[in-house]
């Protein structure tokens, strides 16, 4: 392989992650899912399946410029859902609460992170951007309406999104065969 799997993400601060983790902690045993470790909870704004080594500096520089054009905004993690749908879920996720301004800034941040990659010659996953925090993956599609109802009761602390992170993902190198994440760059907004 000639490149590294990477993603551009909004990473919640530690106290936000701890709040969500505490809410999930007492419930995880009831769900036979592959739960995301707390330190890996994030909102992916752009996914890059393969970043060639030669393109990394250019990508980071362009992402920095894209982030710099955005204004910090407030959000909080609340509610949740399932992909592709509740009746046959493969992924359980938590949502983000955003006002109109925050939604616009986050959408533009995602667009900018994709454009930065294209200009750096890096292929971008083309799926429509839907802001969410992946909480768990299911080995087989399953009905998860009870879990989604549970997540609907969750409302986390607010925080200000003031940076974009570029993260490398090394498949199978983390504990129990999970990916290992390494933050390559922290790019301030505004």
PDB file of C-alpha atoms in Angstrom:
ATOM      1  CA  UNK A   1       0.000   0.000   0.000  1.00  0.00           C
ATOM      2  CA  UNK A   2       1.363   3.346  -1.020  1.00  0.00           C
ATOM      3  CA  UNK A   3      -0.620   5.602   1.291  1.00  0.00           C
ATOM      4  CA  UNK A   4      -2.209   6.007   4.686  1.00  0.00           C
ATOM      5  CA  UNK A   5      -5.905   5.806   5.608  1.00  0.00           C
ATOM      6  CA  UNK A   6      -6.869   9.163   7.078  1.00  0.00           C
ATOM      7  CA  UNK A   7      -9.811  11.325   7.974  1.00  0.00           C
ATOM      8  CA  UNK A   8     -10.473  14.951   8.846  1.00  0.00           C
ATOM      9  CA  UNK A   9     -12.535  15.158  12.020  1.00  0.00           C
ATOM     10  CA  UNK A  10     -14.026  17.274  14.736  1.00  0.00           C
ATOM     11  CA  UNK A  11     -12.851  15.683  17.991  1.00  0.00           C
ATOM     12  CA  UNK A  12     -14.910  16.520  21.090  1.00  0.00           C
ATOM     13  CA  UNK A  13     -12.977  17.683  24.173  1.00  0.00           C
ATOM     14  CA  UNK A  14     -12.212  15.204  26.943  1.00  0.00           C
ATOM     15  CA  UNK A  15     -15.022  16.283  29.300  1.00  0.00           C
ATOM     16  CA  UNK A  16     -17.611  15.859  26.510  1.00  0.00           C
ATOM     17  CA  UNK A  17     -16.303  12.380  25.695  1.00  0.00           C
ATOM     18  CA  UNK A  18     -16.253  11.450  29.400  1.00  0.00           C
ATOM     19  CA  UNK A  19     -19.899  12.532  29.796  1.00  0.00           C
ATOM     20  CA  UNK A  20     -21.015  10.393  26.839  1.00  0.00           C
ATOM     21  CA  UNK A  21     -18.783   7.515  27.939  1.00  0.00           C
ATOM     22  CA  UNK A  22     -20.329   7.529  31.428  1.00  0.00           C
ATOM     23  CA  UNK A  23     -23.828   7.417  29.890  1.00  0.00           C
ATOM     24  CA  UNK A  24     -22.864   4.467  27.658  1.00  0.00           C
ATOM     25  CA  UNK A  25     -20.679   2.655  30.179  1.00  0.00           C
ATOM     26  CA  UNK A  26     -23.494   1.192  32.288  1.00  0.00           C
ATOM     27  CA  UNK A  27     -25.335   0.103  29.134  1.00  0.00           C
ATOM     28  CA  UNK A  28     -22.598  -1.312  26.879  1.00  0.00           C
ATOM     29  CA  UNK A  29     -22.780  -4.839  28.305  1.00  0.00           C
ATOM     30  CA  UNK A  30     -26.400  -5.096  27.111  1.00  0.00           C
ATOM     31  CA  UNK A  31     -25.387  -4.496  23.487  1.00  0.00           C
ATOM     32  CA  UNK A  32     -23.273  -7.220  21.861  1.00  0.00           C
ATOM     33  CA  UNK A  33     -21.724  -4.649  19.536  1.00  0.00           C
ATOM     34  CA  UNK A  34     -18.182  -3.560  18.758  1.00  0.00           C
ATOM     35  CA  UNK A  35     -18.189  -0.360  20.802  1.00  0.00           C
ATOM     36  CA  UNK A  36     -15.868   2.451  19.742  1.00  0.00           C
ATOM     37  CA  UNK A  37     -13.304   3.205  22.457  1.00  0.00           C
ATOM     38  CA  UNK A  38     -13.981   6.570  24.126  1.00  0.00           C
ATOM     39  CA  UNK A  39     -10.675   8.047  22.933  1.00  0.00           C
ATOM     40  CA  UNK A  40     -11.713   7.376  19.321  1.00  0.00           C
ATOM     41  CA  UNK A  41     -15.085   9.168  19.390  1.00  0.00           C
ATOM     42  CA  UNK A  42     -15.177  11.894  16.721  1.00  0.00           C
ATOM     43  CA  UNK A  43     -17.195  13.432  13.892  1.00  0.00           C
ATOM     44  CA  UNK A  44     -15.663  12.581  10.507  1.00  0.00           C
ATOM     45  CA  UNK A  45     -15.993  15.492   8.096  1.00  0.00           C
ATOM     46  CA  UNK A  46     -14.014  13.863   5.257  1.00  0.00           C
ATOM     47  CA  UNK A  47     -12.599  10.365   4.767  1.00  0.00           C
ATOM     48  CA  UNK A  48      -9.464   9.673   2.718  1.00  0.00           C
ATOM     49  CA  UNK A  49      -8.992   5.965   2.027  1.00  0.00           C
ATOM     50  CA  UNK A  50      -5.417   6.458   0.869  1.00  0.00           C
ATOM     51  CA  UNK A  51      -3.229   9.534   1.327  1.00  0.00           C
ATOM     52  CA  UNK A  52       0.052   9.116  -0.573  1.00  0.00           C
ATOM     53  CA  UNK A  53       3.049  10.116   1.572  1.00  0.00           C
ATOM     54  CA  UNK A  54       4.050  12.756  -1.002  1.00  0.00           C
ATOM     55  CA  UNK A  55       0.602  14.436  -0.688  1.00  0.00           C
ATOM     56  CA  UNK A  56       0.453  14.596   3.126  1.00  0.00           C
ATOM     57  CA  UNK A  57       2.108  18.009   3.633  1.00  0.00           C
ATOM     58  CA  UNK A  58       0.048  19.554   0.838  1.00  0.00           C
ATOM     59  CA  UNK A  59      -3.160  18.064   2.256  1.00  0.00           C
ATOM     60  CA  UNK A  60      -2.388  19.311   5.794  1.00  0.00           C
ATOM     61  CA  UNK A  61      -1.582  22.801   4.482  1.00  0.00           C
ATOM     62  CA  UNK A  62      -4.779  22.974   2.397  1.00  0.00           C
ATOM     63  CA  UNK A  63      -6.877  21.650   5.302  1.00  0.00           C
ATOM     64  CA  UNK A  64      -5.334  24.329   7.511  1.00  0.00           C
ATOM     65  CA  UNK A  65      -6.437  27.003   5.057  1.00  0.00           C
ATOM     66  CA  UNK A  66      -9.948  25.499   4.806  1.00  0.00           C
ATOM     67  CA  UNK A  67     -10.247  25.386   8.623  1.00  0.00           C
ATOM     68  CA  UNK A  68      -8.970  28.961   8.895  1.00  0.00           C
ATOM     69  CA  UNK A  69     -11.872  30.176   6.734  1.00  0.00           C
ATOM     70  CA  UNK A  70     -14.441  28.771   9.192  1.00  0.00           C
ATOM     71  CA  UNK A  71     -15.698  30.422  12.372  1.00  0.00           C
ATOM     72  CA  UNK A  72     -15.721  28.424  15.646  1.00  0.00           C
ATOM     73  CA  UNK A  73     -19.226  27.288  16.585  1.00  0.00           C
ATOM     74  CA  UNK A  74     -21.042  25.646  19.447  1.00  0.00           C
ATOM     75  CA  UNK A  75     -22.510  22.150  19.455  1.00  0.00           C
ATOM     76  CA  UNK A  76     -23.352  19.270  21.743  1.00  0.00           C
ATOM     77  CA  UNK A  77     -23.838  15.540  21.314  1.00  0.00           C
ATOM     78  CA  UNK A  78     -27.470  14.494  21.724  1.00  0.00           C
ATOM     79  CA  UNK A  79     -29.867  11.888  20.416  1.00  0.00           C
ATOM     80  CA  UNK A  80     -28.865   9.237  17.941  1.00  0.00           C
ATOM     81  CA  UNK A  81     -29.803   6.799  15.255  1.00  0.00           C
ATOM     82  CA  UNK A  82     -28.644   3.919  13.119  1.00  0.00           C
ATOM     83  CA  UNK A  83     -27.196   3.422   9.633  1.00  0.00           C
ATOM     84  CA  UNK A  84     -28.519   2.366   7.222  1.00  0.00           C
ATOM     85  CA  UNK A  85     -31.786   2.151   9.211  1.00  0.00           C
ATOM     86  CA  UNK A  86     -33.121   1.112  12.631  1.00  0.00           C
ATOM     87  CA  UNK A  87     -34.622  -2.179  11.403  1.00  0.00           C
ATOM     88  CA  UNK A  88     -31.340  -3.430   9.929  1.00  0.00           C
ATOM     89  CA  UNK A  89     -28.628  -1.422  11.620  1.00  0.00           C
ATOM     90  CA  UNK A  90     -24.914  -1.858  10.997  1.00  0.00           C
ATOM     91  CA  UNK A  91     -23.853   1.275  12.892  1.00  0.00           C
ATOM     92  CA  UNK A  92     -25.217   2.957  16.025  1.00  0.00           C
ATOM     93  CA  UNK A  93     -24.496   6.684  16.233  1.00  0.00           C
ATOM     94  CA  UNK A  94     -25.041   9.789  18.347  1.00  0.00           C
ATOM     95  CA  UNK A  95     -26.090  13.065  16.776  1.00  0.00           C
ATOM     96  CA  UNK A  96     -25.018  16.685  17.027  1.00  0.00           C
ATOM     97  CA  UNK A  97     -27.213  19.611  18.022  1.00  0.00           C
ATOM     98  CA  UNK A  98     -26.393  22.624  15.850  1.00  0.00           C
ATOM     99  CA  UNK A  99     -28.059  25.980  15.344  1.00  0.00           C
ATOM    100  CA  UNK A 100     -28.326  27.314  11.757  1.00  0.00           C
ATOM    101  CA  UNK A 101     -24.947  29.028  11.969  1.00  0.00           C
ATOM    102  CA  UNK A 102     -23.234  25.943  13.400  1.00  0.00           C
ATOM    103  CA  UNK A 103     -24.818  23.687  10.771  1.00  0.00           C
ATOM    104  CA  UNK A 104     -23.609  26.037   8.010  1.00  0.00           C
ATOM    105  CA  UNK A 105     -20.072  26.215   9.437  1.00  0.00           C
ATOM    106  CA  UNK A 106     -19.845  22.422   9.848  1.00  0.00           C
ATOM    107  CA  UNK A 107     -21.201  21.782   6.338  1.00  0.00           C
ATOM    108  CA  UNK A 108     -18.710  24.279   4.894  1.00  0.00           C
ATOM    109  CA  UNK A 109     -15.907  22.726   6.937  1.00  0.00           C
ATOM    110  CA  UNK A 110     -16.782  19.318   5.425  1.00  0.00           C
ATOM    111  CA  UNK A 111     -16.943  20.794   1.916  1.00  0.00           C
ATOM    112  CA  UNK A 112     -13.607  22.545   2.476  1.00  0.00           C
ATOM    113  CA  UNK A 113     -11.981  19.346   3.795  1.00  0.00           C
ATOM    114  CA  UNK A 114     -13.113  17.468   0.672  1.00  0.00           C
ATOM    115  CA  UNK A 115     -11.982  20.256  -1.668  1.00  0.00           C
ATOM    116  CA  UNK A 116      -8.587  20.428   0.086  1.00  0.00           C
ATOM    117  CA  UNK A 117      -8.075  16.723  -0.584  1.00  0.00           C
ATOM    118  CA  UNK A 118      -9.095  16.987  -4.240  1.00  0.00           C
ATOM    119  CA  UNK A 119      -6.657  19.855  -4.759  1.00  0.00           C
ATOM    120  CA  UNK A 120      -3.895  17.840  -3.049  1.00  0.00           C
ATOM    121  CA  UNK A 121      -4.589  14.912  -5.384  1.00  0.00           C
ATOM    122  CA  UNK A 122      -6.159  12.750  -2.654  1.00  0.00           C
ATOM    123  CA  UNK A 123      -9.329  10.760  -3.397  1.00  0.00           C
ATOM    124  CA  UNK A 124     -12.273  11.498  -1.084  1.00  0.00           C
ATOM    125  CA  UNK A 125     -15.093   9.183  -0.056  1.00  0.00           C
ATOM    126  CA  UNK A 126     -18.101  10.591  -1.899  1.00  0.00           C
ATOM    127  CA  UNK A 127     -20.906   9.836   0.554  1.00  0.00           C
ATOM    128  CA  UNK A 128     -23.130  12.732   1.563  1.00  0.00           C
ATOM    129  CA  UNK A 129     -21.922  14.364   4.785  1.00  0.00           C
ATOM    130  CA  UNK A 130     -24.168  13.531   7.749  1.00  0.00           C
ATOM    131  CA  UNK A 131     -22.666  14.735  11.045  1.00  0.00           C
ATOM    132  CA  UNK A 132     -22.610  11.945  13.635  1.00  0.00           C
ATOM    133  CA  UNK A 133     -20.398  10.208  16.195  1.00  0.00           C
ATOM    134  CA  UNK A 134     -20.086   6.463  15.537  1.00  0.00           C
ATOM    135  CA  UNK A 135     -20.658   4.679  18.849  1.00  0.00           C
ATOM    136  CA  UNK A 136     -20.773   1.012  17.830  1.00  0.00           C
ATOM    137  CA  UNK A 137     -20.684  -1.330  14.850  1.00  0.00           C
ATOM    138  CA  UNK A 138     -22.831  -4.444  14.588  1.00  0.00           C
ATOM    139  CA  UNK A 139     -21.463  -7.728  13.301  1.00  0.00           C
ATOM    140  CA  UNK A 140     -24.794  -8.476  11.586  1.00  0.00           C
ATOM    141  CA  UNK A 141     -27.637  -6.102  10.660  1.00  0.00           C
ATOM    142  CA  UNK A 142     -30.054  -5.955  13.564  1.00  0.00           C
ATOM    143  CA  UNK A 143     -33.134  -4.124  14.859  1.00  0.00           C
ATOM    144  CA  UNK A 144     -31.965  -1.426  17.302  1.00  0.00           C
ATOM    145  CA  UNK A 145     -35.020   0.760  18.051  1.00  0.00           C
ATOM    146  CA  UNK A 146     -34.532   0.266  21.830  1.00  0.00           C
ATOM    147  CA  UNK A 147     -30.971   1.606  21.522  1.00  0.00           C
ATOM    148  CA  UNK A 148     -32.082   4.575  19.415  1.00  0.00           C
ATOM    149  CA  UNK A 149     -34.778   5.382  22.012  1.00  0.00           C
ATOM    150  CA  UNK A 150     -32.112   5.211  24.709  1.00  0.00           C
ATOM    151  CA  UNK A 151     -29.867   7.598  22.746  1.00  0.00           C
ATOM    152  CA  UNK A 152     -32.804   9.958  22.260  1.00  0.00           C
ATOM    153  CA  UNK A 153     -32.674  10.509  26.038  1.00  0.00           C
ATOM    154  CA  UNK A 154     -29.018  11.577  25.900  1.00  0.00           C
ATOM    155  CA  UNK A 155     -28.099  15.273  25.888  1.00  0.00           C
ATOM    156  CA  UNK A 156     -24.432  16.080  26.430  1.00  0.00           C
ATOM    157  CA  UNK A 157     -22.611  19.248  27.495  1.00  0.00           C
ATOM    158  CA  UNK A 158     -22.087  22.032  24.953  1.00  0.00           C
ATOM    159  CA  UNK A 159     -18.639  22.790  23.593  1.00  0.00           C
ATOM    160  CA  UNK A 160     -17.054  25.076  21.036  1.00  0.00           C
ATOM    161  CA  UNK A 161     -15.677  23.489  17.889  1.00  0.00           C
ATOM    162  CA  UNK A 162     -12.499  25.483  17.287  1.00  0.00           C
ATOM    163  CA  UNK A 163     -10.266  23.074  15.370  1.00  0.00           C
ATOM    164  CA  UNK A 164     -10.155  20.382  12.731  1.00  0.00           C
ATOM    165  CA  UNK A 165      -8.004  17.299  13.285  1.00  0.00           C
ATOM    166  CA  UNK A 166      -6.259  15.276  10.583  1.00  0.00           C
ATOM    167  CA  UNK A 167      -6.089  11.701  11.857  1.00  0.00           C
ATOM    168  CA  UNK A 168      -4.264   8.659  10.479  1.00  0.00           C
ATOM    169  CA  UNK A 169      -6.045   5.323  10.932  1.00  0.00           C
ATOM    170  CA  UNK A 170      -3.981   2.131  11.045  1.00  0.00           C
ATOM    171  CA  UNK A 171      -6.302  -0.837  10.621  1.00  0.00           C
ATOM    172  CA  UNK A 172      -5.822  -3.735  13.019  1.00  0.00           C
ATOM    173  CA  UNK A 173      -3.017  -2.056  15.002  1.00  0.00           C
ATOM    174  CA  UNK A 174      -5.113  -1.074  18.028  1.00  0.00           C
ATOM    175  CA  UNK A 175      -6.287  -3.196  20.975  1.00  0.00           C
ATOM    176  CA  UNK A 176      -8.344  -6.272  20.039  1.00  0.00           C
ATOM    177  CA  UNK A 177      -7.656  -5.802  16.339  1.00  0.00           C
ATOM    178  CA  UNK A 178      -9.242  -2.354  16.175  1.00  0.00           C
ATOM    179  CA  UNK A 179      -7.743   0.563  14.282  1.00  0.00           C
ATOM    180  CA  UNK A 180      -5.110   2.709  15.949  1.00  0.00           C
ATOM    181  CA  UNK A 181      -5.631   6.449  15.501  1.00  0.00           C
ATOM    182  CA  UNK A 182      -2.846   8.994  15.407  1.00  0.00           C
ATOM    183  CA  UNK A 183      -3.508  12.735  15.161  1.00  0.00           C
ATOM    184  CA  UNK A 184      -1.222  14.106  12.462  1.00  0.00           C
ATOM    185  CA  UNK A 185      -2.294  17.779  12.579  1.00  0.00           C
ATOM    186  CA  UNK A 186      -4.547  20.102  14.631  1.00  0.00           C
ATOM    187  CA  UNK A 187      -5.846  22.927  12.459  1.00  0.00           C
ATOM    188  CA  UNK A 188      -7.484  25.924  14.153  1.00  0.00           C
ATOM    189  CA  UNK A 189     -10.752  27.419  12.915  1.00  0.00           C
ATOM    190  CA  UNK A 190     -11.020  31.145  12.300  1.00  0.00           C
TER     191      UNK A 190
END
